[in-house]
GROMACS .gro file of C-alpha atoms in nm:
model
  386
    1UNK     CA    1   5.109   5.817   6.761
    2UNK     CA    2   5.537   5.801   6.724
    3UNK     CA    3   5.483   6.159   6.810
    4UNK     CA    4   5.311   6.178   7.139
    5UNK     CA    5   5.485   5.835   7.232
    6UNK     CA    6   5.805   6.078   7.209
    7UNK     CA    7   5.687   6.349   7.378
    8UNK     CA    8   5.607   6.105   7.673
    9UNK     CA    9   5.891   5.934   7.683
   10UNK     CA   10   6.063   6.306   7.737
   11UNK     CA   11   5.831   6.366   8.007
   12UNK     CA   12   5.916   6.043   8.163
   13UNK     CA   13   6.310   6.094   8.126
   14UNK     CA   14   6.307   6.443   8.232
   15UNK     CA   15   6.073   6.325   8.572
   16UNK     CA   16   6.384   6.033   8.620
   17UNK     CA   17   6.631   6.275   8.579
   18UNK     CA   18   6.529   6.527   8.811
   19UNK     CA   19   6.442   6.248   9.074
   20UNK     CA   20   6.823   6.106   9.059
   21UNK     CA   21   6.978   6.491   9.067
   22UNK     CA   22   6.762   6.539   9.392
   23UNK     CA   23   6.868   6.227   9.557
   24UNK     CA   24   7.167   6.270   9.487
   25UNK     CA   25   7.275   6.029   9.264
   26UNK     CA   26   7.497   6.221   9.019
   27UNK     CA   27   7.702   6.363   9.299
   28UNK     CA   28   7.793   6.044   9.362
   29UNK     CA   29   7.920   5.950   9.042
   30UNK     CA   30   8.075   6.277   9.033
   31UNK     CA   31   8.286   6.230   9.393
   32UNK     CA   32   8.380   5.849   9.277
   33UNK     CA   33   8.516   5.950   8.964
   34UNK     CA   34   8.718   6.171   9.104
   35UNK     CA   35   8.830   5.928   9.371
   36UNK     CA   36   8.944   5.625   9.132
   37UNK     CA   37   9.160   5.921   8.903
   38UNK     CA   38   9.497   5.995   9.049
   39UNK     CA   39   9.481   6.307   8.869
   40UNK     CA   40   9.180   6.439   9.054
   41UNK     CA   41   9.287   6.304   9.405
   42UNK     CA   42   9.467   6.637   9.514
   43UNK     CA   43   9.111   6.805   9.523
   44UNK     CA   44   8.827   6.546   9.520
   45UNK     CA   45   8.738   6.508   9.908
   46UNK     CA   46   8.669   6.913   9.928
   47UNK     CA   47   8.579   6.993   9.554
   48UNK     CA   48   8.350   6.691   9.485
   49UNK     CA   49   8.149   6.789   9.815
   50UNK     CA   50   8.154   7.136   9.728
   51UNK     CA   51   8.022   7.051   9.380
   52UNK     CA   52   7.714   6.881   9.477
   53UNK     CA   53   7.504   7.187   9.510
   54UNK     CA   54   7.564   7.281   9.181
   55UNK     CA   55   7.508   6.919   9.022
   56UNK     CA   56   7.205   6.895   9.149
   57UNK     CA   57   7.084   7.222   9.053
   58UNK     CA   58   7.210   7.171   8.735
   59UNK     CA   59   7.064   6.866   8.705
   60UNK     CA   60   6.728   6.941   8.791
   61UNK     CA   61   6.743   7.235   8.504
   62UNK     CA   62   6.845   6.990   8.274
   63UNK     CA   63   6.525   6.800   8.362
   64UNK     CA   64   6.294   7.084   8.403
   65UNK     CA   65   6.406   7.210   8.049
   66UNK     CA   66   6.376   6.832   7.874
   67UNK     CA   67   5.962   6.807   8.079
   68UNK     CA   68   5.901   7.151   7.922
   69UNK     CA   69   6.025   7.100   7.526
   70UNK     CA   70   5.852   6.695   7.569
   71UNK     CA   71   5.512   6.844   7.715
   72UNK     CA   72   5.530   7.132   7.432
   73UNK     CA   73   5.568   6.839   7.150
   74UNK     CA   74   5.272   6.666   7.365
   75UNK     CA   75   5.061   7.003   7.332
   76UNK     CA   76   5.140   7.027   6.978
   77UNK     CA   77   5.003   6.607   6.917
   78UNK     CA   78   4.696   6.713   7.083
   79UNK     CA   79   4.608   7.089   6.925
   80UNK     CA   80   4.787   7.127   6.641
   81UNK     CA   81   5.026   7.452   6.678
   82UNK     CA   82   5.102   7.724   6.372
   83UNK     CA   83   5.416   7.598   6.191
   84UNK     CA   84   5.581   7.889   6.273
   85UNK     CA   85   5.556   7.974   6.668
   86UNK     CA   86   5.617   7.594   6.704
   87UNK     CA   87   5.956   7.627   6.563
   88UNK     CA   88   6.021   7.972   6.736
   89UNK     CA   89   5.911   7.785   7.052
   90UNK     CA   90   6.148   7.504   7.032
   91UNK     CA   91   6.440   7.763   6.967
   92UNK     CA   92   6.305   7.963   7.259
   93UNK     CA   93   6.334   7.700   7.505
   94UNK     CA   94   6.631   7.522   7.365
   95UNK     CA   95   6.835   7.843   7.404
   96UNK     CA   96   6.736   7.911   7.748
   97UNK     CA   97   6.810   7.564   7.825
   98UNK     CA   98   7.207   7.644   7.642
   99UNK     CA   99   7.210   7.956   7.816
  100UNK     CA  100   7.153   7.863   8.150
  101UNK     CA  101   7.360   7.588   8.109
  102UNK     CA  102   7.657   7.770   8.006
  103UNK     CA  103   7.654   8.084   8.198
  104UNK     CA  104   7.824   7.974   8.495
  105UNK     CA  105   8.097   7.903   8.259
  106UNK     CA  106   8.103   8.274   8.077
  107UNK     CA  107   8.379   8.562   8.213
  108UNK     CA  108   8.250   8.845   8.128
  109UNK     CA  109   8.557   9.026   8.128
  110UNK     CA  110   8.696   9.407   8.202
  111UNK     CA  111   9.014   9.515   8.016
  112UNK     CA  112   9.086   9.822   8.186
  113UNK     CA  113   9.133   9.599   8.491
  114UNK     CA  114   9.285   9.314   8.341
  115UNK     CA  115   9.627   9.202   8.195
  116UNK     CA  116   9.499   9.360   7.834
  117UNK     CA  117   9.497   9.732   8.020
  118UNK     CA  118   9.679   9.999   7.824
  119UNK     CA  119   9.916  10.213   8.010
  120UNK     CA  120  10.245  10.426   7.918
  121UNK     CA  121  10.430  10.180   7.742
  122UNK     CA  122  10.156  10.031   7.562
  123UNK     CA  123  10.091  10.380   7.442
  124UNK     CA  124  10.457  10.471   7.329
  125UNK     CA  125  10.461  10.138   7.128
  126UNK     CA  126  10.132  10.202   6.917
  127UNK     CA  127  10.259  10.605   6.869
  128UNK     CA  128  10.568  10.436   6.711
  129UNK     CA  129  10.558  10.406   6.273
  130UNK     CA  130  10.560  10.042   6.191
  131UNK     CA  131  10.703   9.846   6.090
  132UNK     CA  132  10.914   9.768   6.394
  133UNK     CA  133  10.899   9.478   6.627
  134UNK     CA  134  10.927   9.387   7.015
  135UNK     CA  135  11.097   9.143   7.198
  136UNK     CA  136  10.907   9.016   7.526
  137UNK     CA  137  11.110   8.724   7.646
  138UNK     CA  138  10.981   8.686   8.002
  139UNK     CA  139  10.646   8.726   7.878
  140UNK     CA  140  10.553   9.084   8.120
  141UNK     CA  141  10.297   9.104   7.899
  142UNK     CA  142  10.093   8.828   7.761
  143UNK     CA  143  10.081   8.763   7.370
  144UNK     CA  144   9.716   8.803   7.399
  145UNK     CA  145   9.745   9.147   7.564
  146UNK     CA  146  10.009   9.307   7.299
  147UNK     CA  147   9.810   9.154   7.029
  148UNK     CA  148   9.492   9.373   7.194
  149UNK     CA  149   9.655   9.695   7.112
  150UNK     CA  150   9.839   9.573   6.759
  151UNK     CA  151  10.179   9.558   6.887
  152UNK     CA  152  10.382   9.363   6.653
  153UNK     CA  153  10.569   9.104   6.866
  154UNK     CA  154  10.900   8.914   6.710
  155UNK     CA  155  10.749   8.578   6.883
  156UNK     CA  156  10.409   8.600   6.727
  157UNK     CA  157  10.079   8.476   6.870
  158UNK     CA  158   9.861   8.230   6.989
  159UNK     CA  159  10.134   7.937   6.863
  160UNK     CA  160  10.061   8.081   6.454
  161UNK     CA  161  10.417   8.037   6.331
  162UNK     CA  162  10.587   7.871   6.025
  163UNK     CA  163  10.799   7.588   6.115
  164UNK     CA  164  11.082   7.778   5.931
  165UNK     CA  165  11.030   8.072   6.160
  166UNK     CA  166  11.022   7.876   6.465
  167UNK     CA  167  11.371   7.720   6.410
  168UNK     CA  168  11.527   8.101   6.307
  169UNK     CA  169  11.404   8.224   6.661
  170UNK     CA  170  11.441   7.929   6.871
  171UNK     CA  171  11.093   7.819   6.944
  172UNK     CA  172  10.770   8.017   7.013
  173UNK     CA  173  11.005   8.193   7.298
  174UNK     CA  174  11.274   8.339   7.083
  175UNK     CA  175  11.493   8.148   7.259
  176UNK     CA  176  11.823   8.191   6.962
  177UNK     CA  177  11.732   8.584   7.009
  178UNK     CA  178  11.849   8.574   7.379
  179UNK     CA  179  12.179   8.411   7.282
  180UNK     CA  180  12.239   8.631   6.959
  181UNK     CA  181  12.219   8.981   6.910
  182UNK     CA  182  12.324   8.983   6.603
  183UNK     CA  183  11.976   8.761   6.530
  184UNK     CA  184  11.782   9.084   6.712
  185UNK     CA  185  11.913   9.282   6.419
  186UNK     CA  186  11.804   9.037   6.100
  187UNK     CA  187  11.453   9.052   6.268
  188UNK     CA  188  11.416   9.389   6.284
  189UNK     CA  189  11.393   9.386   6.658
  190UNK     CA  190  11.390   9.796   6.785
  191UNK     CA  191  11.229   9.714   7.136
  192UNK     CA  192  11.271   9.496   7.429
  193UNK     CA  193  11.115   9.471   7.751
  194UNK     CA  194  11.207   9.409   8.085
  195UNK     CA  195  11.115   9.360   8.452
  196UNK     CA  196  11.409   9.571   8.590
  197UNK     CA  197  11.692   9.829   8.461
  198UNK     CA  198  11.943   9.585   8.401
  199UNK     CA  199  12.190   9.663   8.161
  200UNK     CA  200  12.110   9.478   7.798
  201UNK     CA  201  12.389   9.500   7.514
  202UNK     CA  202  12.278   9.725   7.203
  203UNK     CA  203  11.998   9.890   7.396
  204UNK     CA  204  11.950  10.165   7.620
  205UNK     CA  205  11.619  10.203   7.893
  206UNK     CA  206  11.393  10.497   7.736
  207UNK     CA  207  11.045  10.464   7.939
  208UNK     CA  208  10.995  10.271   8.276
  209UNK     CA  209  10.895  10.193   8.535
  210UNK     CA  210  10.557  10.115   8.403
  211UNK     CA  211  10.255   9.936   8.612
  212UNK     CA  212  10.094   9.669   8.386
  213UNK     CA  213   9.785   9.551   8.387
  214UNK     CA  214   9.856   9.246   8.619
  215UNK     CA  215  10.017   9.451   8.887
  216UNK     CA  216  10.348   9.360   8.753
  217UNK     CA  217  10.670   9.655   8.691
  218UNK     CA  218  10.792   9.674   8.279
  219UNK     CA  219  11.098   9.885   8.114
  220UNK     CA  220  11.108   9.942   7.720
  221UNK     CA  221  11.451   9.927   7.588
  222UNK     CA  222  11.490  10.079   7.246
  223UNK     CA  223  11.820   9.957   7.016
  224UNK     CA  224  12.088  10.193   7.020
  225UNK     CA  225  12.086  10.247   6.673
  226UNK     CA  226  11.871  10.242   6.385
  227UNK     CA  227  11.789   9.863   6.292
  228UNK     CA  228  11.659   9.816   5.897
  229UNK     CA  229  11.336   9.638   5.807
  230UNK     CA  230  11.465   9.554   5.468
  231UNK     CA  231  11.813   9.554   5.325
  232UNK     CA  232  11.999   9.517   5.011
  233UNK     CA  233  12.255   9.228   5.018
  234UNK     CA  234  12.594   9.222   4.814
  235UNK     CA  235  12.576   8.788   4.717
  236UNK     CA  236  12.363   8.441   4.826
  237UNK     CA  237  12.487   8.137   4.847
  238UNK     CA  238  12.304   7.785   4.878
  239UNK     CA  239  12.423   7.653   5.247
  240UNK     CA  240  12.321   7.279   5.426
  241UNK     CA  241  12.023   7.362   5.565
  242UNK     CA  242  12.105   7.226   5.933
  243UNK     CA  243  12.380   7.542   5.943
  244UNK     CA  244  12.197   7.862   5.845
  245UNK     CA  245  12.040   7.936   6.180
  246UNK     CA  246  12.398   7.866   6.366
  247UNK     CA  247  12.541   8.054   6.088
  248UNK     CA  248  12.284   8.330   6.105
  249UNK     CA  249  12.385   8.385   6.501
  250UNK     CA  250  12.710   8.426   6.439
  251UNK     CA  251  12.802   8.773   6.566
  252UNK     CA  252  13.062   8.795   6.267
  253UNK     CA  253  12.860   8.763   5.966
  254UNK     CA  254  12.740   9.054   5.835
  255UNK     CA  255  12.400   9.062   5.699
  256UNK     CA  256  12.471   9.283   5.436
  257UNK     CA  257  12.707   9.098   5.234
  258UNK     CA  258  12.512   8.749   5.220
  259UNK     CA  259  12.183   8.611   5.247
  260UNK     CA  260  12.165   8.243   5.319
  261UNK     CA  261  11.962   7.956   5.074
  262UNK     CA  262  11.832   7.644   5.199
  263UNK     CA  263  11.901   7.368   4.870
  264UNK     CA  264  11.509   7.352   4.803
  265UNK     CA  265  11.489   7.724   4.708
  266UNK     CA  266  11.431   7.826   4.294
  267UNK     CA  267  11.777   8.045   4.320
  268UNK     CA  268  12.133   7.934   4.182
  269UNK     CA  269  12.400   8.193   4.336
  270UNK     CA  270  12.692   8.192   4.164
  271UNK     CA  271  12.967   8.019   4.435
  272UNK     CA  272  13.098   8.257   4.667
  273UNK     CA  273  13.502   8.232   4.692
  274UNK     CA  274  13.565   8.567   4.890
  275UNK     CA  275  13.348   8.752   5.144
  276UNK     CA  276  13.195   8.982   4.876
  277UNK     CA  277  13.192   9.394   5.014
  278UNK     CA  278  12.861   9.532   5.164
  279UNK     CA  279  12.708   9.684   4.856
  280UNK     CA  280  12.644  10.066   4.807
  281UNK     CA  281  12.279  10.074   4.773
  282UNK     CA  282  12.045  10.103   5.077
  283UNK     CA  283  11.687  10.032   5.116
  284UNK     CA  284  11.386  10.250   5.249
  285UNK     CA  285  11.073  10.157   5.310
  286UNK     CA  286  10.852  10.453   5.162
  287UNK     CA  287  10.491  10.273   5.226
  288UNK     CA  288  10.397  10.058   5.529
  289UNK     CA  289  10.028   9.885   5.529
  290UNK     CA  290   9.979   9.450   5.678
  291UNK     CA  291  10.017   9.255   5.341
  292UNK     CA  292  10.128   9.605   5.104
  293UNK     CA  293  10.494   9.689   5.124
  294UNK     CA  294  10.657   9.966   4.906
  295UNK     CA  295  11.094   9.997   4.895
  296UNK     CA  296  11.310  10.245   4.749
  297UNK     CA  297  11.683  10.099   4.664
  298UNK     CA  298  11.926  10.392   4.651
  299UNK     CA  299  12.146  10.402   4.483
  300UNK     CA  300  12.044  10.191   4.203
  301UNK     CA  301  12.203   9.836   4.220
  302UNK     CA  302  12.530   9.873   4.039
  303UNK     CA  303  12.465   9.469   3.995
  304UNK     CA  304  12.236   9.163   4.052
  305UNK     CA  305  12.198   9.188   4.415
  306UNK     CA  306  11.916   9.043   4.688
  307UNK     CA  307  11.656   9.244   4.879
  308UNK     CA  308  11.616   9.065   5.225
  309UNK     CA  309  11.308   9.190   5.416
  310UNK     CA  310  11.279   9.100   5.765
  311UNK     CA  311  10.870   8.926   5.710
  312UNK     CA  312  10.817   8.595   5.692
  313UNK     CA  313  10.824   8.449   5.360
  314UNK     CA  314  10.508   8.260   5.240
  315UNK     CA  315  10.437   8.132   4.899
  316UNK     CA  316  10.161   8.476   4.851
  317UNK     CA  317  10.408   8.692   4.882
  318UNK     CA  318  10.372   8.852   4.482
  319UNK     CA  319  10.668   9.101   4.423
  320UNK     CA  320  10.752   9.346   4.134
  321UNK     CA  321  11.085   9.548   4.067
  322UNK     CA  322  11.053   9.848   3.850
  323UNK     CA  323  10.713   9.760   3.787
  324UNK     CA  324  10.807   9.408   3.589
  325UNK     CA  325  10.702   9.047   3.849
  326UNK     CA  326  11.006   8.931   4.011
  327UNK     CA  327  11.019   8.574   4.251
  328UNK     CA  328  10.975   8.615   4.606
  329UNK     CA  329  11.226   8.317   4.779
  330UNK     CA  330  11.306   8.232   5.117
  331UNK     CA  331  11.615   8.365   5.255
  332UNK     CA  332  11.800   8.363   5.553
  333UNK     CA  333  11.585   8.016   5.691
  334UNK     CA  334  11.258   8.231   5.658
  335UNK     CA  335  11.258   8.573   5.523
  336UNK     CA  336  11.114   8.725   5.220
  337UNK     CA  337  11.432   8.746   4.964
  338UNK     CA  338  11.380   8.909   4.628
  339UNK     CA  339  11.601   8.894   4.381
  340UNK     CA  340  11.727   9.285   4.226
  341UNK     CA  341  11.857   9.299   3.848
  342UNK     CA  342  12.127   9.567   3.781
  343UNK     CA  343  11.942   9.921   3.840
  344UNK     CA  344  11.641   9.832   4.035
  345UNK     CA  345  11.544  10.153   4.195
  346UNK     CA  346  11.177  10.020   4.368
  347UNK     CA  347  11.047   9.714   4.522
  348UNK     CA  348  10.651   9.659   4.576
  349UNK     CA  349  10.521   9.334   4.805
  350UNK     CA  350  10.183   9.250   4.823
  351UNK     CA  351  10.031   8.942   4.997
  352UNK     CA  352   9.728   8.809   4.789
  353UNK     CA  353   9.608   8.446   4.875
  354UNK     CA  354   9.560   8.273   4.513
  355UNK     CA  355   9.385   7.998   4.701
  356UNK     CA  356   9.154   8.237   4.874
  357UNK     CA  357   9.088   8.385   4.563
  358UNK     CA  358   9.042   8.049   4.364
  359UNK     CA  359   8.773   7.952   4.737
  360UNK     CA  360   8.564   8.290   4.727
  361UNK     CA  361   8.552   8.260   4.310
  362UNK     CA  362   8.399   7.830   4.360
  363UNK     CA  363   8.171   7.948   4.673
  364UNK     CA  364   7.988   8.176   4.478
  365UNK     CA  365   7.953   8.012   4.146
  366UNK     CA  366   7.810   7.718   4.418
  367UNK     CA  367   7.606   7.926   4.535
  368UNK     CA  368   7.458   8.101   4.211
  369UNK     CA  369   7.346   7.684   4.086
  370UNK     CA  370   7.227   7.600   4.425
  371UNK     CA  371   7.025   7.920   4.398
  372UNK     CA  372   6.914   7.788   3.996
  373UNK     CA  373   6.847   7.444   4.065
  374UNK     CA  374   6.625   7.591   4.374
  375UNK     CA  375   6.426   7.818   4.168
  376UNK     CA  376   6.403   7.621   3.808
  377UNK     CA  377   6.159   7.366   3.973
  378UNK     CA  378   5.950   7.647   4.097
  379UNK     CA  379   5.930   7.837   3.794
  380UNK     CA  380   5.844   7.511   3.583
  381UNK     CA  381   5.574   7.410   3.862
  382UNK     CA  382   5.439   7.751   3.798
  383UNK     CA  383   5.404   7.746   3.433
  384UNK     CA  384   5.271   7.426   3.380
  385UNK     CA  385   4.983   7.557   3.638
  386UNK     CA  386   4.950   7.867   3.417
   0.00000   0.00000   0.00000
């Protein structure tokens, strides 16, 4: 009875339906709405008239699709259907329903066509060994196409940035990197681009011009000399947290002799009374992978010193020195900072999510008693029949 009273009532709704889409009806709500919004004013008188062909066509699917599910409920009610195809059914018709409905609204895209389109520069950045980074600060390319072809960009994408990362660069633009090259150093920055050959301080033109995607004209600039990924640094000091990016532009500080602590961080620097020398040991990075970083210190450190890698910092960053676990800290507002005893020699960085770990480890074992309490019912049903 509630069954087939459904069913009708669908049938019923779905006749309604398509009777107001044909007569217009929902066009007309459509081109009032947009009359009474000031936001929709600019465009209502041509796109709400050219929108009522497609209302009412989409209406009358809607309806069509809601008469077809009610009347196979109502065929169901009167000659009972197998379990199965009933269920398949509903999904068929459902779906066809969602897909017709939504196709209109689908781009089926082409990338050789399209702003992601590889082309001469795209191809010199992914033949370069990471790590590395790029600078686009007039955005020739989009984030989205650079991120198509793993090109690691200074800026990031799609808006995924630490806070503390966004205040070292100036915003999701890198808008402190365009008023500090010294900054374009700490990050490790070996390439910009640009729309034209104009002349950029620290960097000289070495491919261009290039044809992008979009029609538009790019030049890669590569630094003039060799910029370091990771660096040993001589002392730290603990600075008011509102001054380490200014301080950090500053063309005169050197990032070799100090790396800069916000008060929060686990570290207690001795205080710093002289500019302390750049120290003799160098870094190397001997092993490359996202998430697995390997570094060579040579010399030896001749003293406690800091290891300042140009990565973010986040709290699963695990470090060892020599093999023994060391603290990974945030230096210089948002870089990974490790801390080197007297004759480290190697560095390893891994990135392992505890938290994932600790997820993936309760998901199963909720999963294993879900599966137990499922099957314990069963098994007792079946031997107390036996």
């Amino acid at each position: 009875g509630e069954g087939k009273t459904w069913a009708l009532s669908g049938m019923i709704a779905g006749g309604v339906v398509a009777l107001l889409a044909v007569v217009g009806t929902f066009g007309a709500i459509a081109t009032s709405y947009a009359q009474n919004h000031p936001e929709f004013t600019q465009w209502a008188p041509t796109g709400a008239a050219a929108a009522q062909t497609p209302i009412v066509i989409g209406a009358v699917g809607s309806a069509l699709a809601l008469l077809l599910v009610a009347g196979f409920v109502w065929i169901n009610f009167q000659r009972p259907i197998p379990a199965p195809v009933f269920a398949m059914g509903l999904v068929l018709l459902v779906g066809a329903d969602l897909y017709r409905a939504g196709e209109g609204f689908w781009h089926w895209s082409s990338p050789e066509t399209e702003q992601a389109a590889s082309d001469d520069l795209i191809k010199h950045l992914q033949a370069t060994p990471l790590p590395y980074r790029v600078f686009d600060p007039l955005e020739i390319y989009s984030r989205d196409a650079l991120m198509a072809y793993s090109v690691p960009q200074v800026t990031g994408y799609h808006g995924n940035h630490l806070q503390t990362s966004l205040e070292l660069l100036g915003g999701e633009g890198g808008a402190n990197l365009l008023h500090s090259p010294n900054l374009l150093k700490l990050m490790d920055v070996r390439y910009l681009i640009w729309p034209d050959t104009a002349r950029l301080l620290g960097y000289h033109r070495v491919l261009g011009p290039v044809r992008t995607g979009l029609g538009k004209t790019a030049y890669l600039f590569e630094a003039d000399s060799a910029l370091e990924y990771a660096r040993v640094v001589a002392d730290g000091v603990k600075a008011d947290t509102s001054q380490i990016v200014p301080t950090l532009m500053d063309a005169r500080l050197d990032y070799h002799r100090l790396v800069l602590f916000s008060p929060d961080q686990p570290v207690n620097p001795l205080p710093v009374t002289a500019m302390p020398a750049p120290p003799a040991s160098k870094a190397t990075v001997t092993k490359w992978a996202p998430g697995a970083i390997s570094i060579a210190i040579t010399p030896p450190t001749d003293s406690e010193r800091y290891l300042v890698v140009s990565e973010n910092w986040y709290k699963d960053w695990k470090a060892t020195v020599d093999g023994g676990p060391a603290p990974v800290i945030r230096g210089d507002q948002s870089l990974i900072t490790v801390l080197l005893p007297t004759g480290a020699r190697t560095v390893e960085l891994a990135f392992r999510p505890d938290d994932y770990a600790k997820g993936k480890t309760i998901t199963l074992v909720s999963l294993f008693l879900i599966i137990l309490f499922g099957a314990v019912p069963l098994v007792m049903r079946r031997v107390a029949r036996g």
